[in-house]
XYZ file of C-alpha atoms in Angstrom:
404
model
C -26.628 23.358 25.519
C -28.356 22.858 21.967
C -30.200 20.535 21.365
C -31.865 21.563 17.947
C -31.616 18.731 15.312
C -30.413 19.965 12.366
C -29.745 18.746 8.805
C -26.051 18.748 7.183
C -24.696 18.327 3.922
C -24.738 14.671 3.980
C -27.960 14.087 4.837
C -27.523 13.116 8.750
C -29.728 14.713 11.717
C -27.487 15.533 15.000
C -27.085 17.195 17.676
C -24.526 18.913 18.891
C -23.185 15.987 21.346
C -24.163 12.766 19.646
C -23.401 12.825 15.713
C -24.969 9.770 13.586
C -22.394 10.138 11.525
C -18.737 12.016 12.080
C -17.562 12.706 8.064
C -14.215 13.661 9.156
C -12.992 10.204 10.792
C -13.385 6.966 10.202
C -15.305 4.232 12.412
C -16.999 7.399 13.860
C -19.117 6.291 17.404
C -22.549 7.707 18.993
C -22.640 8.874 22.104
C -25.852 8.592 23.638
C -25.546 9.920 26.804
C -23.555 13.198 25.891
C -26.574 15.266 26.388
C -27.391 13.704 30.101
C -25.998 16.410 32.865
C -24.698 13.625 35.383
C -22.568 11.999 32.443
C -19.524 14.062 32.601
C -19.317 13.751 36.266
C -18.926 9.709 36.451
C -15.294 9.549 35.238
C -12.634 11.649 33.591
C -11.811 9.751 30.893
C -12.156 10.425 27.366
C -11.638 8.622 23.826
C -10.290 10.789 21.559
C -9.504 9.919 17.876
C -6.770 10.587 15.451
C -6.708 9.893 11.936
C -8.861 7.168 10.335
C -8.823 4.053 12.766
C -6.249 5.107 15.796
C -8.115 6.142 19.005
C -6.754 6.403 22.597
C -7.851 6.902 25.566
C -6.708 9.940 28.702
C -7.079 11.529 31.557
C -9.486 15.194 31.696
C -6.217 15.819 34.475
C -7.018 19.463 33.980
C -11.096 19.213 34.152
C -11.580 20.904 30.793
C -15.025 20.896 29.678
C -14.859 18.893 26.775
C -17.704 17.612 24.701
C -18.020 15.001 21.839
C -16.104 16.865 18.709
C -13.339 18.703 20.796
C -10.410 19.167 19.396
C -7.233 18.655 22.295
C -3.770 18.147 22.395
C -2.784 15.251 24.422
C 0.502 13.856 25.952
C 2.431 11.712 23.195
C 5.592 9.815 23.260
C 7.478 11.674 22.351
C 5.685 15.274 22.288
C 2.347 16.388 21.752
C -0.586 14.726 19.566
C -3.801 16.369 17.829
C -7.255 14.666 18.113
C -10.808 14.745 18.933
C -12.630 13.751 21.774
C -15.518 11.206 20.739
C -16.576 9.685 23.745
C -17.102 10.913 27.324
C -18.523 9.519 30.629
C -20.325 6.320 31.488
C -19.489 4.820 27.804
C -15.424 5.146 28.045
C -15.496 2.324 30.383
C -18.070 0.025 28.432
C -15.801 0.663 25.324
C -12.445 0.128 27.171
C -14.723 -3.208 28.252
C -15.525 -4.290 24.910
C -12.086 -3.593 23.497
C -10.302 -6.067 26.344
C -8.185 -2.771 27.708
C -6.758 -3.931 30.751
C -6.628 -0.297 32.911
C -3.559 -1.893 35.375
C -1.302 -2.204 32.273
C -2.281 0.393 29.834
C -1.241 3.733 30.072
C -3.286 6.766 30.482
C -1.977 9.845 29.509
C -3.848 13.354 30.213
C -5.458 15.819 27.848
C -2.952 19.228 28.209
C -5.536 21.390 26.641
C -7.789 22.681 23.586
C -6.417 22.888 20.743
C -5.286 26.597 18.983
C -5.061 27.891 15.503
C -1.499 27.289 15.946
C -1.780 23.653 17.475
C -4.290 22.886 14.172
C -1.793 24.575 11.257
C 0.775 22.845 12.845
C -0.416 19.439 12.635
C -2.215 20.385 9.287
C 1.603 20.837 7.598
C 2.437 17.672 8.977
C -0.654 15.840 7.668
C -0.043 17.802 4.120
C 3.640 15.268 3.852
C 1.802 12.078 4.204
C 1.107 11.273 1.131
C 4.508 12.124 -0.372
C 6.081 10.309 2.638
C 4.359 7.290 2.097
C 5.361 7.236 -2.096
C 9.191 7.636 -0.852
C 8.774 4.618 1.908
C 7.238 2.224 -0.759
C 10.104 3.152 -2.946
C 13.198 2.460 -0.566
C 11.613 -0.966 1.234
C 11.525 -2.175 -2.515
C 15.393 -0.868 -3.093
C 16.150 -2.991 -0.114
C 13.955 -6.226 -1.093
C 11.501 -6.011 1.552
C 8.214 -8.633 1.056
C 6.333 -5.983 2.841
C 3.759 -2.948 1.754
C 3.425 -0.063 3.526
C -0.054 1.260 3.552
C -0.415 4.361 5.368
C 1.688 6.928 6.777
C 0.441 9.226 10.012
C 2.781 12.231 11.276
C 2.095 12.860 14.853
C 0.462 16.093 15.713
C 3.838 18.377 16.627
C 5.565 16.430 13.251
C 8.132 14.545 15.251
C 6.683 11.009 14.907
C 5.637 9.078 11.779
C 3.447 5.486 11.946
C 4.120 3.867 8.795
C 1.713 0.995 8.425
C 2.509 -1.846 6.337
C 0.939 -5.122 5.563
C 3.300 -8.572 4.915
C 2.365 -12.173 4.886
C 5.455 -12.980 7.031
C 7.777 -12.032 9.498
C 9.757 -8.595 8.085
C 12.940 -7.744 9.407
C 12.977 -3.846 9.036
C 15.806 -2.701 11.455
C 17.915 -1.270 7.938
C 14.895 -0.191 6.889
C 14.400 1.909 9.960
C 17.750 3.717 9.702
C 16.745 4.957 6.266
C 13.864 6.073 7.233
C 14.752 7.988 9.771
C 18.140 9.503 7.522
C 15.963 10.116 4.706
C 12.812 11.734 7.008
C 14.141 13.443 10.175
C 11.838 11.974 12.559
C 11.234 9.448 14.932
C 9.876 5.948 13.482
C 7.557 3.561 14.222
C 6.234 0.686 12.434
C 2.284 -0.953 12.957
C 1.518 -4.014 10.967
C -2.127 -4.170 9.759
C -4.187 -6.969 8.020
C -5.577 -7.066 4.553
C -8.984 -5.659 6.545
C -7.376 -3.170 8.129
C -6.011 -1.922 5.379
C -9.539 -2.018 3.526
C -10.739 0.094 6.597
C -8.531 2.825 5.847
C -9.022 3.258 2.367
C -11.862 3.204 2.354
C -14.549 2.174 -0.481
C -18.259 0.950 -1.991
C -19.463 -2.781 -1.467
C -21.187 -4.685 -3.861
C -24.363 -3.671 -1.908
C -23.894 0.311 -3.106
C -23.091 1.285 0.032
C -20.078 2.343 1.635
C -17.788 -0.329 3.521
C -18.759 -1.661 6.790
C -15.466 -1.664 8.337
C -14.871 2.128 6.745
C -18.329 3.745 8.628
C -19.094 1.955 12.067
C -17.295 -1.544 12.398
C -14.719 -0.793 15.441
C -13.278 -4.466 15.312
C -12.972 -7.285 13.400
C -14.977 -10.927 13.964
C -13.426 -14.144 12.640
C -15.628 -14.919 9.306
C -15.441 -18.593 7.835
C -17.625 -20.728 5.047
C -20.183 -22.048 7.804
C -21.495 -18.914 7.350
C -22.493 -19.198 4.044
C -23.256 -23.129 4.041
C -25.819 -22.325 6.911
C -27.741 -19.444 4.599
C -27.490 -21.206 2.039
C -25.234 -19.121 -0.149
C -23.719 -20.267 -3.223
C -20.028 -21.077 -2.798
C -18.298 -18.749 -5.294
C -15.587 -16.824 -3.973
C -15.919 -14.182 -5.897
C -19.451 -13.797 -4.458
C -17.990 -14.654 -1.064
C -15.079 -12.346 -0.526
C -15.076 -8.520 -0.376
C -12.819 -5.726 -1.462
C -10.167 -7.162 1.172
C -10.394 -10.480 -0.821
C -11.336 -12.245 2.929
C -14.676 -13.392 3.360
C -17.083 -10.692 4.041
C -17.466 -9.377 7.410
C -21.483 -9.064 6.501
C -21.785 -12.672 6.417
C -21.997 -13.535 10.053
C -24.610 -10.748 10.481
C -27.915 -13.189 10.102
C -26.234 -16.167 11.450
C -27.717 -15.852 14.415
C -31.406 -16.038 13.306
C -30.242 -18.626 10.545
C -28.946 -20.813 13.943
C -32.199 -20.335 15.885
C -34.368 -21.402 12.325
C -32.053 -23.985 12.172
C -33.107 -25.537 15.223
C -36.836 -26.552 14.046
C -35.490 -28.314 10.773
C -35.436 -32.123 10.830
C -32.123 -33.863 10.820
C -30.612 -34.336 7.667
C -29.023 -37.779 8.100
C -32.525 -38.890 8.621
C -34.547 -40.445 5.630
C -38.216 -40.720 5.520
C -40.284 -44.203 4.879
C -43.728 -43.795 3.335
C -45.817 -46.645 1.631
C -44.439 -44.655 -1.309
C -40.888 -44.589 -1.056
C -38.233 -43.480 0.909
C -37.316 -39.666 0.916
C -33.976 -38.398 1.399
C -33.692 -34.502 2.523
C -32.607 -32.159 -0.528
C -32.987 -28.817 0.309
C -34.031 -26.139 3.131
C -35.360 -22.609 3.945
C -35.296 -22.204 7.534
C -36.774 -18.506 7.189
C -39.697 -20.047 5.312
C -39.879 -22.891 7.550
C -39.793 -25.088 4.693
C -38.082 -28.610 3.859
C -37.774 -30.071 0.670
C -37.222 -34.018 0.125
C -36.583 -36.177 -3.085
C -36.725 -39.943 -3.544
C -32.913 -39.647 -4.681
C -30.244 -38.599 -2.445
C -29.162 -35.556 -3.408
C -30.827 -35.375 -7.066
C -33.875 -33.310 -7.863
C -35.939 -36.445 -8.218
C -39.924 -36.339 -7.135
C -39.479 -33.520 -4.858
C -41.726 -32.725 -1.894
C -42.021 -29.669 0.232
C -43.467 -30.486 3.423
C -43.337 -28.281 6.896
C -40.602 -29.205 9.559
C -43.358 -30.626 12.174
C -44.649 -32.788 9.283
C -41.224 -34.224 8.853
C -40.575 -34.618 12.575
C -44.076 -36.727 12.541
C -43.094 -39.228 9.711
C -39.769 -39.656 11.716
C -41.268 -40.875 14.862
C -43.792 -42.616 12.840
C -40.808 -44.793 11.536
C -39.019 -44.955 15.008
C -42.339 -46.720 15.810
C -41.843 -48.759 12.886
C -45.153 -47.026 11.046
C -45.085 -45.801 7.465
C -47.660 -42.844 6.288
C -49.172 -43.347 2.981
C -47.573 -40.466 1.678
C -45.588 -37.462 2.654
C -49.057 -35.089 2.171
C -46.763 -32.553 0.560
C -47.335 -29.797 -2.059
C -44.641 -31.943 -5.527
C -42.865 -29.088 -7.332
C -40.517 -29.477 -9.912
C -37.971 -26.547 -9.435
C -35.987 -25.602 -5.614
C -35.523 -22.217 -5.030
C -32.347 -22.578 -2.846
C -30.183 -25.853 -3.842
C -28.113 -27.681 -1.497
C -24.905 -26.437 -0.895
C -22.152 -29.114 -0.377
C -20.164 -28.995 3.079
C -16.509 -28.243 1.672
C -14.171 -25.277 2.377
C -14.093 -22.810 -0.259
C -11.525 -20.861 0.522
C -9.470 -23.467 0.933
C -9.980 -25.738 -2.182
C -11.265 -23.571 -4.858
C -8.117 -20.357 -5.234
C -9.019 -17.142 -5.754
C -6.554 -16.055 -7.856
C -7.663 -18.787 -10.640
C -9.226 -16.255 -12.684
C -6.444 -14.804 -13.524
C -4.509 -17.479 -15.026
C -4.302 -17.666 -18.247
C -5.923 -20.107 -20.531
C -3.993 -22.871 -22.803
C -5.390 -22.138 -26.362
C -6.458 -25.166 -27.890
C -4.946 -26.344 -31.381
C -7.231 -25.735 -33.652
C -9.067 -28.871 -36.084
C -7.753 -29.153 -39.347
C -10.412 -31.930 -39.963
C -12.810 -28.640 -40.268
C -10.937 -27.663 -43.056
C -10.832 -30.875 -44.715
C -14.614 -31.052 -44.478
C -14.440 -28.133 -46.545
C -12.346 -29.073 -48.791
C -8.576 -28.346 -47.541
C -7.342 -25.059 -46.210
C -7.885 -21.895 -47.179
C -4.414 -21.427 -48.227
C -3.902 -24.752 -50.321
C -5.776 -26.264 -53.020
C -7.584 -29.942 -52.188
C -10.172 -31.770 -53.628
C -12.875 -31.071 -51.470
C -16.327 -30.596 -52.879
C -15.847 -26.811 -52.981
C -13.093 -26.905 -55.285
C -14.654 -29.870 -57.268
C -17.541 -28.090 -58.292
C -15.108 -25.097 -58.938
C -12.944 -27.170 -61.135
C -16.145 -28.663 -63.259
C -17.604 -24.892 -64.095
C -14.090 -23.908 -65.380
C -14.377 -27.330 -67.602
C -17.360 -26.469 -69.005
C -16.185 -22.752 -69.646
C -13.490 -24.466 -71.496
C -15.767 -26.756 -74.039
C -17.706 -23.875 -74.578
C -14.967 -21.693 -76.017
C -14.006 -24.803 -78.230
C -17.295 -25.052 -79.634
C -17.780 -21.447 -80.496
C -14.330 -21.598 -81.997
């Protein structure tokens, strides 16, 4: 067994069982206890992985010796499929866990064998007709008036099955389109519906952050996003700051929720005012990383503002529960807030995304401009322009006279 770290061509130290990175696939997965002697012995199940997102799971039946980055052909209906083992051991079970695989209803087929040259340049020819395939579907679900896109197209390993993936707001009757497909291809058909992030997950692509998309490198499944997110960090609600290249809400917003949440929970109520011999202060604006609230004697206008600590404003509120008032709020003023308040209303929802793209009414333009100049540009007019015009030609005029 080697265990020498080494340095590829992307810039990634592995080993020989547990990659940081796997180049070839998509959503690629680290297995940390590949190298451990006992591992293989706790169960014989495997993951292996097929092209970009599709994994399944079998049976070592024949007690091959397989490591992480084995390729195997595997039992397929119908026929034989091409992958590449990526798990093994202890963490097949944790990830059948995670992903709610229920073992009593799913079936687990069995790994026949390693792969050959042959098994590889077979599957190879079939991967090589994807790309046409997938040109030709788009073009006969349009002939037939589908509302439907198909995304991707995978050939099984032996070439007798095609997945086309496709992506469609509603239900899609495809039973017609079937039949074509399988007249115009020669193989067996079967249709997977993804989502728009899904589909982002397979192409593939760079974030606005530089690097490459979450849901593309290590993101195995997909977390229900919504505005809270961004109303509790305090992020401005623009969609097109919001939403990512699936045009849903980013996936990287929920990341820091959780420590926003447990800030959160030291900040003062915001229904709350605060009574001083001053004035009354009305909560405008808050940091919970900083551990900072700011307050202004408006509600919700940058009037007088005072940054004071959360335990200073949790004082002054029992203070006035007791029915005291401080003198003052003993706050650093400041003039300018960093992060501004950020309205509770649902973006998505109110503001469309697609309002950028509509085109703009031209306004009709002011002829009283013109008159101010002294009529059009194409007309005469007696505007002052062509008044003082008008005199220097008269006294061009009594000139000529006189010299006459």
């Amino acid at each position: 067994m080697d265990n020498k770290y080494t340095l590829n061509e992307i810039g990634c130290h592995y080993t020989a069982k547990a990659c940081c990175r796997n180049s070839a696939h998509m959503l690629p997965v680290t297995d940390w206890l590949a190298d451990l002697p006992e591992n293989a012995q706790e169960t014989d199940l495997v993951e292996v992985q097929f092209k970009n997102t599709r994994k399944g799971y079998f049976h070592n039946a024949e007690h091959l010796p397989l490591e992480k980055g084995s390729v195997v052909v595997v039992e397929a209906n119908p026929g034989q499929d091409l992958g590449e083992v990526v798990l093994t051991g202890r963490l097949v079970h944790l990830q059948m866990k995670k992903n709610r695989i229920d073992t009593s209803r799913y079936e687990v087929r069995n790994v026949l064998r390693f792969a050959t040259d042959e098994d590889q340049r077979r599957a190879a020819d079939a991967h090589a007709k994807e790309q046409a395939t997938m040109i030709k579907a788009r073009q006969l679900a349009k002939s037939l008036g589908l509302e439907m896109k198909i995304g991707d197209v995978e050939y099984q390993g032996d070439g007798n099955k095609a997945i086309f993936y496709y992506i469609a707001d509603g239900r899609v009757d495809f039973r017609q389109l079937i039949k074509v497909y399988a007249e115009t291809f020669r193989v067996r058909i079967e249709m997977k519906q993804i989502g728009a992030r899904q589909e982002a997950g397979r192409i593939g692509g760079t974030g606005p952050c530089g690097r490459e998309l979450c849901c593309t490198t290590w993101m195995t499944n997909f977390s229900s996003v919504g505005t809270g997110a961004a109303r509790l960090q305090n992020i401005s609600p623009n969609p097109q700051k919001l939403t990512g290249m699936c045009a849903k809400l980013k996936c990287c917003l929920n990341y820091e929720v959780p420590v926003y949440e447990e800030a959160s929970k030291k900040l003062p109520p915001r229904n709350l005012p605060l009574e001083t011999k001053d004035g009354t202060y009305y909560l405008f604006a808050t940091d919970p990383l900083k551990g900072e609230v700011t307050y202004s004697t408006a509600p919700r206008v940058p009037a007088n503002l005072q940054v004071i600590s959360p335990e200073r404003a949790k004082e002054i509120i029992a203070m006035n529960q007791r029915g005291e008032k401080p003198d003052s709020l003993g706050g650093k003023s400041t003039t300018a807030v960093e992060v501004p308040e950020v309205g509770y209303q649902n973006v998505v929802g109110q503001d469309d995304l697609t309002r950028f793209d509509k085109k703009r009414n031209n306004r009709p333009r002011n002829n009283d401009r013109n008159d101010r100049r002294g009529g059009n540009r194409n007309g005469g007019g007696n505007g002052p322009r062509n008044n003082k015009n008008n005199g220097r030609n008269n006294e061009k005029k009594n000139t000529d006279s006189a010299a006459q």
